[in-house]
Structures are given as structure tokens and as C-alpha cells.
Coordinates of C-alpha atoms in Angstrom, one line a residue:
M1 CA -0.1 0.2 -0.1
A2 CA 0.9 3.6 -0.5
E3 CA 1.2 5.6 2.4
L4 CA -0.2 9.5 3.0
R5 CA 1.0 11.1 6.4
I6 CA -0.8 14.5 6.6
L7 CA -0.7 14.8 10.5
G8 CA 2.4 17.0 10.3
P9 CA 4.2 18.0 7.2
P10 CA 2.7 16.0 4.5
Q11 CA 4.7 13.0 3.4
L12 CA 3.6 10.4 0.5
V13 CA 5.2 7.2 0.0
A14 CA 4.2 4.9 -2.9
S15 CA 3.5 1.2 -2.7
D16 CA 7.4 0.7 -3.9
G17 CA 8.6 2.5 -0.9
Q18 CA 10.1 5.4 -2.8
T19 CA 9.1 9.2 -1.8
V20 CA 6.7 11.0 -4.1
E21 CA 8.4 14.0 -4.0
A22 CA 7.0 15.7 -7.4
L23 CA 3.2 15.1 -6.3
A24 CA 4.6 16.5 -2.4
R25 CA 5.4 19.9 -4.0
Q26 CA 2.0 20.6 -6.0
A27 CA 0.1 22.0 -2.9
K28 CA -3.3 22.1 -4.5
R29 CA -3.1 18.3 -5.6
M30 CA -1.6 17.4 -2.4
A31 CA -4.3 18.9 -0.5
L32 CA -7.0 17.2 -2.6
L33 CA -5.4 13.9 -1.9
A34 CA -5.4 14.8 1.7
Y35 CA -9.2 16.0 1.9
L36 CA -10.3 12.7 -0.1
A37 CA -8.4 10.9 2.7
A38 CA -9.7 12.9 5.9
A39 CA -12.9 14.2 5.3
M40 CA -15.8 13.6 7.2
P41 CA -18.0 11.7 6.4
R42 CA -15.4 9.7 4.8
G43 CA -15.7 8.1 1.4
F44 CA -17.1 9.3 -2.1
Q45 CA -17.1 12.7 -2.3
R46 CA -18.8 15.2 -4.8
R47 CA -17.1 16.6 -7.7
D48 CA -19.2 19.6 -7.2
K49 CA -17.9 20.0 -3.8
L50 CA -14.2 19.4 -4.8
V51 CA -14.3 22.2 -7.7
A52 CA -15.9 24.4 -5.0
L53 CA -13.5 24.2 -2.4
F54 CA -10.2 23.9 -4.7
W55 CA -10.6 26.0 -7.9
P56 CA -13.3 28.7 -6.9
E57 CA -11.9 31.1 -9.6
L58 CA -13.1 29.5 -12.5
D59 CA -16.3 28.7 -14.4
E60 CA -17.7 25.1 -14.1
P61 CA -16.3 23.7 -17.3
H62 CA -12.5 24.9 -16.5
A63 CA -13.0 23.7 -12.8
R64 CA -14.4 20.3 -13.7
N65 CA -11.3 19.8 -16.0
A66 CA -8.7 21.1 -13.4
L67 CA -10.2 18.4 -11.1
S68 CA -10.1 15.6 -14.0
Q69 CA -6.4 16.6 -14.5
A70 CA -5.6 16.4 -10.8
L71 CA -7.2 13.2 -10.4
Y72 CA -5.2 11.6 -13.2
V73 CA -1.8 12.8 -11.8
L74 CA -2.7 11.2 -8.7
R75 CA -3.8 8.0 -10.2
A76 CA -0.3 8.0 -12.1
A77 CA 1.6 8.7 -8.9
L78 CA -0.5 6.1 -7.0
G79 CA -2.1 3.6 -9.5
E80 CA -5.0 3.2 -11.4
Q81 CA -7.3 1.9 -8.4
A82 CA -5.9 4.8 -6.0
I83 CA -9.0 6.8 -6.7
L84 CA -12.2 5.2 -7.2
T85 CA -15.6 6.7 -9.1
R86 CA -19.4 6.5 -8.5
G87 CA -21.1 7.7 -11.6
D88 CA -20.0 11.2 -13.2
G89 CA -20.7 12.8 -9.7
E90 CA -18.4 11.3 -6.9
V91 CA -15.1 10.2 -6.2
S92 CA -13.3 8.4 -3.2
L93 CA -9.7 7.6 -2.1
N94 CA -9.5 3.7 -2.2
G95 CA -8.3 3.0 1.3
D96 CA -7.3 -0.6 0.2
V97 CA -4.6 1.0 -2.2
V98 CA -3.5 4.4 0.2
W99 CA -3.3 4.2 3.8
C100 CA -3.7 7.4 5.4
D101 CA -2.4 8.4 9.0
V102 CA -5.8 10.1 9.7
P103 CA -8.0 7.6 9.6
A104 CA -5.5 5.2 11.7
F105 CA -5.3 7.8 14.6
E106 CA -9.2 8.3 15.0
G107 CA -9.7 4.5 14.6
A108 CA -6.9 4.1 17.7
L109 CA -8.6 6.6 19.6
D110 CA -11.8 5.3 19.2
A111 CA -10.7 1.8 20.0
G112 CA -8.9 2.7 23.4
R113 CA -5.5 2.6 21.7
P114 CA -4.1 6.5 22.9
A115 CA -0.5 5.2 22.5
E116 CA -0.9 4.2 19.0
A117 CA -2.4 7.5 18.3
A118 CA -0.2 9.4 19.9
A119 CA 2.7 7.7 18.0
L120 CA 0.8 8.5 14.5
Y121 CA -0.1 12.4 15.6
R122 CA 3.1 14.0 14.3
G123 CA 1.6 17.8 14.3
D124 CA -0.8 19.8 12.8
L125 CA -3.1 18.5 9.8
L126 CA -0.9 19.6 6.4
D127 CA 1.3 21.4 8.7
G128 CA 3.6 23.6 6.4
L129 CA 1.1 23.5 3.5
F130 CA -0.5 26.3 1.9
V131 CA -2.9 26.6 -0.8
T132 CA -3.4 29.8 -2.5
G133 CA -6.8 31.0 -3.8
A134 CA -9.1 28.2 -1.8
P135 CA -10.3 30.0 0.9
E136 CA -13.2 27.5 1.4
F137 CA -10.4 24.6 2.0
E138 CA -8.5 26.7 4.4
R139 CA -11.4 27.4 6.6
W140 CA -11.8 23.5 6.4
L141 CA -8.7 23.0 7.2
D142 CA -8.5 25.3 10.2
G143 CA -11.8 23.5 11.7
E144 CA -10.1 20.1 10.9
R145 CA -6.6 21.2 12.8
T146 CA -8.8 22.0 15.5
R147 CA -10.8 19.1 15.7
L148 CA -8.0 16.6 15.3
R149 CA -5.7 18.7 17.8
Q150 CA -8.3 18.5 20.3
R151 CA -8.8 14.8 20.1
A152 CA -5.0 14.6 20.1
S153 CA -5.1 16.2 23.6
E154 CA -7.7 13.7 25.0
G155 CA -5.6 10.8 23.9
A156 CA -2.4 12.6 25.7
W157 CA -4.7 12.9 28.8
A158 CA -5.7 9.3 28.9
L159 CA -2.1 8.4 28.6
A160 CA -1.2 10.5 31.5
E161 CA -3.7 9.3 33.6
A162 CA -2.6 5.6 32.5
K163 CA 0.7 6.5 33.8
A164 CA -0.1 8.1 36.8
A165 CA -2.1 4.9 37.7
E166 CA 1.5 3.0 37.1
G167 CA 3.3 5.2 39.1
D168 CA 5.3 6.6 36.8
A169 CA 5.0 10.2 37.5
L170 CA 7.8 11.6 35.2
E171 CA 6.0 10.2 32.2
A172 CA 2.8 10.9 33.9
G173 CA 3.4 14.8 34.0
R174 CA 5.3 14.5 30.2
W175 CA 1.8 13.5 28.6
A176 CA 0.0 16.1 30.9
R177 CA 2.1 19.0 29.5
R178 CA 1.9 17.3 25.8
A179 CA -1.7 17.2 26.4
A180 CA -2.0 20.9 27.5
D181 CA 0.3 22.3 24.8
L182 CA -1.8 21.0 22.2
V183 CA -4.9 23.4 23.6
P184 CA -2.9 26.1 25.0
A185 CA -5.9 28.7 24.9
D186 CA -8.0 26.2 26.8
E187 CA -8.1 28.1 30.5
A188 CA -10.0 24.4 31.6
V189 CA -7.2 22.2 30.6
V190 CA -4.9 24.5 31.9
R191 CA -6.5 24.1 35.6
R192 CA -6.4 20.1 34.7
L193 CA -2.7 20.5 34.4
M194 CA -2.0 22.4 37.1
A195 CA -4.3 20.1 39.5
F196 CA -2.5 17.0 37.7
L197 CA 1.0 18.1 38.3
H198 CA 0.0 19.0 41.8
R199 CA -1.8 15.6 42.5
L200 CA 1.7 14.1 41.3
G201 CA 3.7 15.8 43.8
D202 CA 5.2 18.2 41.3
R203 CA 3.8 21.3 42.8
A204 CA 6.5 23.9 41.3
A205 CA 5.8 22.5 37.9
A206 CA 2.0 23.4 38.4
I207 CA 3.0 27.1 39.3
R208 CA 5.2 27.2 36.3
A209 CA 2.5 26.4 34.3
Y210 CA 0.3 28.8 35.7
E211 CA 2.7 31.4 35.4
A212 CA 3.4 30.6 31.6
F213 CA -0.4 30.5 31.0
A214 CA -0.8 34.0 32.9
W215 CA 2.2 35.5 31.2
R216 CA 0.8 34.4 27.6
L217 CA -2.5 35.8 28.4
A218 CA -1.3 39.2 29.3
H219 CA 1.0 40.2 26.6
E220 CA -0.9 38.4 23.6
Y221 CA -4.8 39.5 24.8
E222 CA -4.0 42.0 27.6
L223 CA -6.1 39.7 30.2
E224 CA -5.7 37.9 33.2
P225 CA -6.4 34.0 34.1
S226 CA -9.8 33.6 35.9
A227 CA -10.6 34.0 39.6
E228 CA -10.9 30.2 39.6
T229 CA -7.7 29.9 38.0
R230 CA -5.9 32.3 40.1
A231 CA -7.3 31.0 43.3
L232 CA -6.2 27.4 42.2
A233 CA -2.8 28.9 41.6
A234 CA -2.6 30.7 44.8
A235 CA -3.6 27.3 47.0
I236 CA -0.8 25.4 45.2
R237 CA 1.8 28.2 45.9
E238 CA 0.9 28.3 49.4
E239 CA 1.7 24.9 49.9
E240 CA 5.0 25.2 47.8
Q241 CA 6.0 27.9 50.0
D242 CA 6.1 25.6 53.1
R243 CA 8.2 22.9 51.8
P244 CA 11.8 23.1 52.1
A245 CA 14.1 24.2 48.8
L246 CA 15.3 21.8 47.1
R247 CA 19.5 21.9 45.7
S248 CA 20.0 20.9 42.5
T249 CA 23.6 19.6 43.4
P250 CA 24.6 17.9 46.5
P251 CA 27.2 20.1 48.5
A252 CA 30.5 18.8 48.7
P253 CA 31.4 17.3 52.6
A254 CA 33.0 20.5 54.5
G255 CA 36.7 19.2 54.9
R256 CA 37.4 18.6 51.2
A257 CA 35.7 21.6 49.9
A258 CA 38.0 23.6 52.4
R259 CA 41.3 22.0 51.4
R260 CA 40.7 22.4 48.0
R261 CA 39.7 26.1 48.2
R262 CA 43.3 26.4 50.3
R263 CA 44.9 24.3 47.7
V264 CA 43.3 26.8 44.7
G265 CA 44.1 29.8 46.4
Q266 CA 47.7 29.0 47.3
F267 CA 48.8 27.6 43.7
G268 CA 45.7 28.9 41.0
A269 CA 47.8 31.7 39.9
L270 CA 50.6 29.8 38.8
V271 CA 48.7 27.7 36.8
I272 CA 45.0 27.8 34.9
G273 CA 45.1 23.8 34.3
G274 CA 45.5 23.6 38.3
L275 CA 41.7 25.0 38.5
V276 CA 40.6 22.6 35.8
A277 CA 42.4 19.6 37.7
L278 CA 40.7 20.5 40.9
G279 CA 37.6 21.5 39.3
A280 CA 37.0 18.1 37.6
I281 CA 38.1 16.0 41.0
G282 CA 35.7 18.1 43.0
V283 CA 32.9 17.7 40.5
W284 CA 33.2 14.1 40.0
L285 CA 34.2 13.1 43.8
R286 CA 30.9 14.9 44.9
W287 CA 28.6 13.7 41.8
P288 CA 26.1 11.1 43.1
S289 CA 25.7 7.8 40.9
R290 CA 22.1 8.4 39.5
E291 CA 19.9 6.3 37.2
A292 CA 19.1 7.8 33.7
G293 CA 15.6 9.2 34.1
A294 CA 15.1 8.9 37.8
R295 CA 11.8 10.6 38.9
G296 CA 11.6 14.2 39.3
E297 CA 14.6 15.1 37.9
L298 CA 15.2 17.6 35.2
P299 CA 16.0 15.7 31.9
R300 CA 19.4 15.4 30.3
I301 CA 19.8 15.3 26.5
A302 CA 22.5 15.2 24.0
V303 CA 22.4 15.7 20.4
L304 CA 24.1 12.9 18.5
P305 CA 26.0 13.8 15.5
V306 CA 23.1 14.5 12.8
T307 CA 23.8 12.1 9.9
N308 CA 24.1 13.1 6.1
L309 CA 21.8 11.1 4.0
A310 CA 23.3 12.3 0.7
G311 CA 27.0 11.7 1.2
D312 CA 28.8 14.6 -0.3
A313 CA 31.6 17.0 1.6
E314 CA 28.8 20.0 1.2
Q315 CA 26.1 18.0 2.8
D316 CA 28.0 16.7 5.4
R317 CA 29.1 20.4 6.7
I318 CA 25.4 21.3 6.5
A319 CA 24.6 18.2 8.6
D320 CA 27.3 19.3 11.3
G321 CA 26.1 22.8 11.2
M322 CA 22.7 21.4 12.1
T323 CA 24.3 19.6 15.1
D324 CA 25.6 22.7 16.1
L325 CA 22.6 25.0 16.0
L326 CA 20.3 22.3 17.5
I327 CA 22.6 22.2 20.6
N328 CA 22.8 26.1 20.8
Y329 CA 18.8 26.3 20.4
L330 CA 18.7 23.4 23.2
S331 CA 21.2 25.2 25.7
R332 CA 19.2 28.3 25.9
I333 CA 16.3 26.2 27.8
S334 CA 16.9 26.2 31.3
G335 CA 14.2 23.7 32.0
F336 CA 17.1 21.0 31.0
D337 CA 19.3 19.9 33.7
R338 CA 22.2 19.2 31.0
V339 CA 22.7 19.9 27.3
I340 CA 26.2 18.0 26.2
S341 CA 28.1 20.3 24.2
R342 CA 29.4 19.7 20.6
T343 CA 32.8 18.7 21.4
S344 CA 31.4 15.7 23.6
V345 CA 29.2 14.3 20.9
M346 CA 31.6 14.6 17.8
P347 CA 33.5 11.7 18.7
Y348 CA 30.0 9.4 18.4
K349 CA 29.8 10.2 14.7
Q350 CA 29.6 7.1 12.7
T351 CA 30.1 5.1 16.2
R352 CA 29.6 1.3 16.7
K353 CA 28.5 1.7 20.0
S354 CA 24.8 1.2 21.3
L355 CA 22.6 3.7 22.1
R356 CA 22.3 2.6 25.8
Q357 CA 26.1 2.8 25.9
I358 CA 26.2 6.5 24.4
G359 CA 23.5 7.6 26.9
R360 CA 25.6 6.2 29.9
E361 CA 29.0 7.7 28.8
L362 CA 27.5 11.2 28.0
G363 CA 25.1 10.6 31.5
V364 CA 21.9 11.4 29.8
D365 CA 18.4 10.5 30.0
V366 CA 17.5 11.2 26.3
L367 CA 19.4 11.3 23.2
V368 CA 18.3 13.1 19.9
E369 CA 18.8 11.2 16.6
A370 CA 18.2 13.2 13.4
S371 CA 19.2 13.1 9.6
V372 CA 19.4 15.8 7.2
L373 CA 19.0 16.0 3.3
H374 CA 19.9 18.9 1.5
D375 CA 17.7 19.1 -2.1
G376 CA 17.8 22.2 -4.2
E377 CA 16.5 24.9 -2.1
Q378 CA 15.1 22.8 0.8
V379 CA 16.5 20.8 3.5
R380 CA 14.6 18.5 5.7
I381 CA 15.6 17.0 8.8
N382 CA 14.2 13.8 10.1
V383 CA 14.4 13.8 14.4
S384 CA 14.0 11.0 16.7
L385 CA 13.8 10.9 20.8
I386 CA 15.4 8.1 22.1
D387 CA 15.3 6.9 25.9
A388 CA 19.2 6.4 26.5
A389 CA 18.4 3.5 29.1
T390 CA 16.0 1.6 26.9
E391 CA 16.8 2.3 23.4
Q392 CA 12.9 3.1 22.9
R393 CA 12.0 5.7 20.2
R394 CA 9.7 8.1 22.4
W395 CA 9.1 10.6 19.5
S396 CA 9.7 11.1 15.7
N397 CA 8.9 13.7 13.3
S398 CA 10.0 15.5 10.1
F399 CA 10.6 19.2 9.5
E400 CA 11.4 20.8 6.0
R401 CA 12.4 24.5 5.3
P402 CA 14.0 26.3 2.8
L403 CA 17.9 26.2 3.5
R404 CA 17.7 30.0 4.1
N405 CA 15.1 29.4 6.8
V406 CA 17.7 26.8 8.4
L407 CA 17.7 29.2 11.8
A408 CA 13.7 28.9 12.0
L409 CA 14.0 25.2 11.3
Q410 CA 16.2 24.5 13.9
R411 CA 14.7 26.7 16.8
D412 CA 11.4 25.0 15.6
V413 CA 12.9 21.9 16.3
A414 CA 14.3 22.6 19.8
R415 CA 11.0 23.8 20.8
V416 CA 9.1 20.7 20.0
I417 CA 11.7 18.6 21.6
A418 CA 11.4 20.6 24.9
R419 CA 7.5 20.1 24.5
E420 CA 8.2 16.6 23.8
V421 CA 10.4 15.7 26.8
A422 CA 8.0 17.9 29.0
V423 CA 10.3 20.7 29.7
A424 CA 8.6 24.0 30.8
L425 CA 9.7 27.0 29.2
T426 CA 9.8 30.6 31.2
P427 CA 7.7 33.4 29.4
E428 CA 11.0 34.7 28.4
E429 CA 12.3 31.5 26.7
V430 CA 8.6 31.4 24.9
V431 CA 9.2 34.6 23.4
R432 CA 12.6 34.1 22.5
L433 CA 11.9 30.5 20.5
R434 CA 8.7 32.6 18.9
Q435 CA 10.6 35.3 17.7
A436 CA 11.1 35.5 13.7
A437 CA 14.5 34.0 13.1
P438 CA 16.3 35.8 10.1
S439 CA 16.7 34.2 7.0
I440 CA 20.6 33.5 5.7
D441 CA 21.7 33.8 2.3
P442 CA 22.7 29.8 1.5
M443 CA 25.8 30.9 -0.1
A444 CA 27.1 32.7 3.0
F445 CA 25.7 29.7 4.9
S446 CA 28.1 27.5 3.1
L447 CA 31.0 29.8 3.6
Y448 CA 30.2 29.9 7.3
L449 CA 30.5 26.3 7.8
Q450 CA 33.8 26.0 5.7
A451 CA 35.4 28.3 8.1
T452 CA 33.9 27.2 11.2
R453 CA 33.8 23.0 10.9
S454 CA 37.6 22.4 11.2
P455 CA 40.5 23.6 13.1
W456 CA 43.2 25.9 11.8
R457 CA 47.0 24.8 11.9
N458 CA 48.9 27.5 10.8
L459 CA 48.5 31.3 9.4
S460 CA 47.5 30.5 6.5
E461 CA 44.4 28.5 7.1
L462 CA 43.4 30.7 9.5
Q463 CA 43.6 33.8 7.1
Q464 CA 41.7 31.8 4.7
K465 CA 38.9 31.3 7.2
V466 CA 38.5 34.6 7.9
A467 CA 38.6 35.3 4.2
H468 CA 35.4 32.8 3.9
L469 CA 34.0 34.5 6.6
E470 CA 34.7 38.2 5.3
Q471 CA 32.6 36.8 2.0
A472 CA 29.9 35.5 4.2
V473 CA 29.1 38.7 5.5
A474 CA 29.3 40.4 2.5
L475 CA 26.6 38.0 0.7
D476 CA 24.7 38.5 3.9
S477 CA 25.0 41.4 6.2
G478 CA 22.3 39.7 8.3
F479 CA 24.3 37.0 9.4
A480 CA 24.9 37.4 13.4
A481 CA 26.6 34.2 13.6
A482 CA 29.1 35.0 11.2
Y483 CA 30.2 38.0 12.3
V484 CA 30.6 36.4 15.7
A485 CA 33.3 33.9 14.0
L486 CA 34.7 36.8 12.0
A487 CA 35.4 38.6 15.3
I488 CA 37.1 35.6 17.1
H489 CA 39.2 34.7 14.1
S490 CA 40.3 38.1 13.5
A491 CA 41.1 38.5 17.0
V492 CA 42.6 35.2 18.0
D493 CA 46.0 35.3 16.6
L494 CA 45.8 38.0 13.9
T495 CA 45.5 40.5 16.4
D496 CA 43.3 42.6 14.4
Y497 CA 41.4 44.0 17.4
A498 CA 39.9 46.5 15.2
R499 CA 37.7 44.6 13.2
A500 CA 37.1 42.0 15.8
E501 CA 35.5 44.6 17.7
E502 CA 33.8 46.2 14.9
V503 CA 32.0 42.8 13.7
V504 CA 31.1 42.1 17.2
Q505 CA 29.2 45.1 17.8
R506 CA 27.4 44.6 14.4
A507 CA 26.7 40.9 15.8
L508 CA 25.0 42.3 18.9
A509 CA 23.3 44.9 17.2
L510 CA 21.7 42.5 14.7
D511 CA 20.9 39.8 17.1
P512 CA 21.2 41.1 21.0
Y513 CA 19.8 37.4 22.0
L514 CA 22.8 35.5 20.5
P515 CA 24.4 33.9 23.5
S516 CA 27.8 33.5 21.4
A517 CA 27.8 37.3 20.3
H518 CA 28.1 38.1 24.0
V519 CA 30.8 35.5 24.8
A520 CA 32.8 37.0 21.8
H521 CA 32.3 40.5 22.9
A522 CA 33.9 39.3 26.5
L523 CA 36.9 37.8 24.5
V524 CA 37.6 40.8 22.4
R525 CA 37.2 42.9 25.9
Q526 CA 39.9 41.1 27.3
W527 CA 42.1 40.7 24.6
A528 CA 42.0 44.3 23.3
H529 CA 41.4 46.4 26.3
S530 CA 42.1 44.2 29.4
D531 CA 38.3 45.1 30.4
W532 CA 37.9 42.4 32.8
A533 CA 34.6 44.4 34.2
G534 CA 33.1 44.6 30.8
A535 CA 34.3 40.8 30.2
A536 CA 32.5 39.5 33.1
A537 CA 29.1 41.4 32.3
A538 CA 29.2 40.3 28.5
L539 CA 29.9 36.4 30.0
R540 CA 26.9 36.5 32.8
R541 CA 24.6 38.1 29.9
A542 CA 25.6 35.1 27.5
L543 CA 24.8 32.6 30.5
E544 CA 21.3 34.6 30.8
L545 CA 20.4 33.5 27.5
A546 CA 22.0 30.1 27.5
P547 CA 22.5 28.8 31.4
L548 CA 23.4 25.2 30.1
D549 CA 26.5 26.3 27.8
A550 CA 28.9 24.6 29.7
G551 CA 31.7 26.5 27.2
S552 CA 30.4 29.8 28.5
H553 CA 30.6 28.8 32.5
H554 CA 34.7 27.6 31.4
E555 CA 35.1 31.2 30.0
L556 CA 33.9 33.1 33.2
A557 CA 36.0 30.5 35.2
M558 CA 39.3 31.5 33.3
L559 CA 38.4 34.9 33.8
L560 CA 37.5 35.0 37.5
M561 CA 40.7 32.9 38.0
R562 CA 42.9 35.8 36.0
L563 CA 41.3 38.1 38.6
G564 CA 42.2 36.3 41.7
R565 CA 38.6 35.3 42.4
F566 CA 39.3 31.5 43.2
D567 CA 36.3 30.4 45.0
E568 CA 34.4 31.9 42.0
A569 CA 36.2 30.7 39.5
L570 CA 36.2 26.9 41.0
A571 CA 32.5 27.2 41.2
A572 CA 31.8 28.5 37.5
E573 CA 34.6 25.6 36.4
E574 CA 32.7 23.1 38.7
R575 CA 29.3 24.2 37.1
A576 CA 31.3 23.4 33.5
L577 CA 32.0 20.3 34.3
Y578 CA 28.6 19.0 35.5
L579 CA 27.0 20.4 32.6
D580 CA 29.3 18.8 30.2
P581 CA 31.4 15.8 32.1
P582 CA 33.0 14.5 29.0
S583 CA 34.4 17.3 27.2
S584 CA 37.9 17.7 26.9
H585 CA 37.7 21.3 26.9
Y586 CA 37.3 21.8 30.7

């Protein structure tokens, strides 16, 4: 059978297993196929209704001819028996020839199989598909998206209740948040989520859910939650205040901490490596043994190197760039406990180790597996979440955008991953992850990747990288990350501090919320001006924007070390080691 997946971005696979890309790019014909598969009541549809939905601008003879042409193309792609006719006035999609996820999703829910339904629901109906000149179809699509989203929410609630009954509070909370995220404007669902999390014993999460909803109401509609919702939040908050505060990291034994601090104070100024070694020993001696996914902990996540499905060197660079971007976006979300850095995950590129072993070595609960294919102007990334302890696939989806929208693509993937892992976003994170991401000139992106994907070994190679970055910003004057890389490469050995300062200010002006721009600003302040206070302020701003970036914590530790503030330096270095223990940088 052919497979038609329209919950999420549309995908069509013919009976021979080949993706029907040509038809997938024809928006109106794909929409027609989806309507035949999903419209209620299912079965035969009248031709006059179809022409009114899809070709309202044409007179009747031309509209019927357009419909006949579209049905001919569908039969050519899927087989002569894929489209059935009844008389001259009705057509239908043959469910024995073309399987569709929408009827399967609703059938699973009706049969009481919510886990099966959840696996089928990849996102909104026909997500990302736009059909011009068909307003009645767009109205139908909006209504069906709302209806199916509501059904998916009900299925997620069923899973949440089932997991709660099994005593699995972590999974119960994840499914409850998923249910609420599917219908974010429904205040009754928000109260249900708060009460459910409270019942699980996670009162802090219940309060965060309320605060995120209240913030969204205030900023989007200038409203406040109802009295009933406010009263529920007040009751939960009052109970929360009576509980003792929890420490995210257990303290070091007092004697060992005192001895370590005295040793750093005596010898730290002699060698920075002493701080690194002591910090590493301190973290590993203090680190409690923890089972991955232990109940109640914040999730720890690693993005495995994105797989290049094409095989050529240019696409390999794009895959590595996708890995970096996704890690960078996830490190901006404070609800994770740990996001492993690129330095630590890249050794697992093309590894033969099992996912369970990788998860154990990286100290994470969740692994992100992804593959990317760049085809012409489009780039598609397939993403899966893997439970590191069991190697079970928890969720998967595909995302497709033009390559120039790669920043928006990776931002959206990070946001969906946070939702699927049940990470609560702060109001500020919600705003930043919903802001419009600038497009990037594809050639500028290619030059940027050439300059940043490999180390330089001599001055000639460094100069070549700077030349690539200069070309990139000349092609795309709005490419903030390229300016950041240019600032660092210009200053690191060429000592062109004037150019470095110029371009880092340009990066900050373009994107004041880009953490790496503030890190570059800190480095330039140190190298060019010995401005330690300015550098420290820039690094702290970077950490406000990306609290889980181990590299920024490490840079702050090195700066504090130079200033003789050894206790603070040790704390910053230990934080870097905790966030990214395998990394060879720290």
C-alpha cells in the first residue's frame, strides 16, 4: 500500500517504498488527496463540492477539467485503483490502496489505544502546506486542525492518567504537559494540568504552568486568568512555600571543600590547569550515582551528530552545522538539567557503540537522533527522541524548510523537543523561541560552515577562514553568527582587534539575544582592552541567555581565575564540568 501521512508535514510514499516528492511539492493536488483521505464523512465526495473547494476562481467547465487533471496525476503516482469513481458525480480515495494516518489515528483513539494514536500524531494536519486561492478549503483545514488537535489532547490525557496509575510520575507529567500544549488557549485544560501536576507531587511545575499561561494571556490578549484559575494557583503556591528548598547539586563535604579552596588559593595563580584539575576532581568525587531518568529530575539530553543522507562533503558540513545549531538552541532552555556540548558528542559520529552505551558515557536520559537531506533549495531534517536507558523511540517527526530558513527550522525543532520531553519554558524563553528568525543566504551559510567546521593549523589556514567569513558577511549583512565567528578569528592570532570589535558590535546589534555574540564580546574586551569588568558582564549576559552552555561557564571561570577570585572561579568551572562532564575542553 501507499502511505499518506498528513498529521504534520505531508509525506507520500508509493507502494514501492519511494517518496513521491514531485506530488508532495504540488500543494493543491496534495491538498486534494488529503481531503479525499480525511474529510468527514469519509468515502465518496461530490465533484461539485471539490471544484468549489479548490478552484473557486474558475467557471464550471474549467474547474471540472482542472479536477480531472488532478485526479489523473494522482492515479499516475499511486496506481489506477487509488481513485475510485461512482457515476459521473462522485470520487473517493481507495483505502485498500492508500493508507492514511488520519483515519488510523482516529480509529486508534476510538478503540482505546491512545499510545498508538500518539505515535501517529506528528503535528497539525498538513502542517506547512499552503494552498492559494482556495479560501473554503483553508476554512475546512482550520476547523479540522482544531478538531484533531483536541482529539490528540484527549489521547494524551488518557496516557497521562494511565502512567499516573502505574506510578510513573515523570511520564505522567510529560503526557499531561503534551495534552495542555495541544490546546494552549483552553483555560480549563490549564487548570486540569495544574491540578494533575499537584496530584503527582510536582507543585513547582504546577506553578510554572500557571505563570506561563498568565504571562501569555497578559502579553497576547492583555487579559488575566479567571478567578478560579488564580485561586487554584494561590492554593498550590501557599502549599509550595511550606516545603523546604531543594538543591540541584549536593554540597561537597565541608573538609574536602575547604582543603580544595586553600589549595586553589595558594597555587591557582601559577597555572590555570590546576583549577581545571581540581574542579574536575571535585565534581566527580561529589557526583552522586544516578539512574538515567530518575523520577522528578530535570531531563539530561544530548544531540548525536546529525547524519548526512546524501554523502557529499558540502552536505556533511550542513549536517554538522545542524548539530551545532540544535545544541545551541537547546542550551538556551533552562528547564533541562544538562545539554551536552558539540565537543563531547562529535566523537560519536559514525560510532558503532549502542545508544544505551552512548547515553551512559554522556550521562544523559534522552538522545536526539537526526538525519538531514539538502535537496535544491529545501532542507529536510528527520528527528527522533530516544530513551537512553531502554533505546526505545519516544517520538519522531520530520521538518522541512528552505535552506535560507535554517535558523527558524532549528529553533522550531528545539521548541518541539522541549515540549516532547516535557520541559517547562519560562515566559522569556517562550518569547525568544517564537521570535521570527532571520533568513540566511545559502552561499553565505556554506562559507560560514567552511570556516567554522574544522580547526586551523597555521596562519595561512586562519587567513583563509577569515576570508571565507568576510565573503559570508558581504553576501549576507544580517548573518549575526558569521560576524561572531569573524570577530573571534580576526582577533585570535591575527590580532586585528579593531576589526574584531567592529564586527562583534555588528553581531550584537543584529541579534542581542545571541549568546555567542556576548561570549565573543567578552573575549574581545579581554584581548583588546584588558577590560575585565566588561568581559565579566558580557559572559554573565551570555549565561542568562544560554544557562546550560558549558563553554560560557568555562570562559567565566578562566576570567575569574585571572582576577584572583578563586572560589568563584572554582564554582564556575565545576558548573561547566557538571553540565558537560565528558568534554576535553574543561
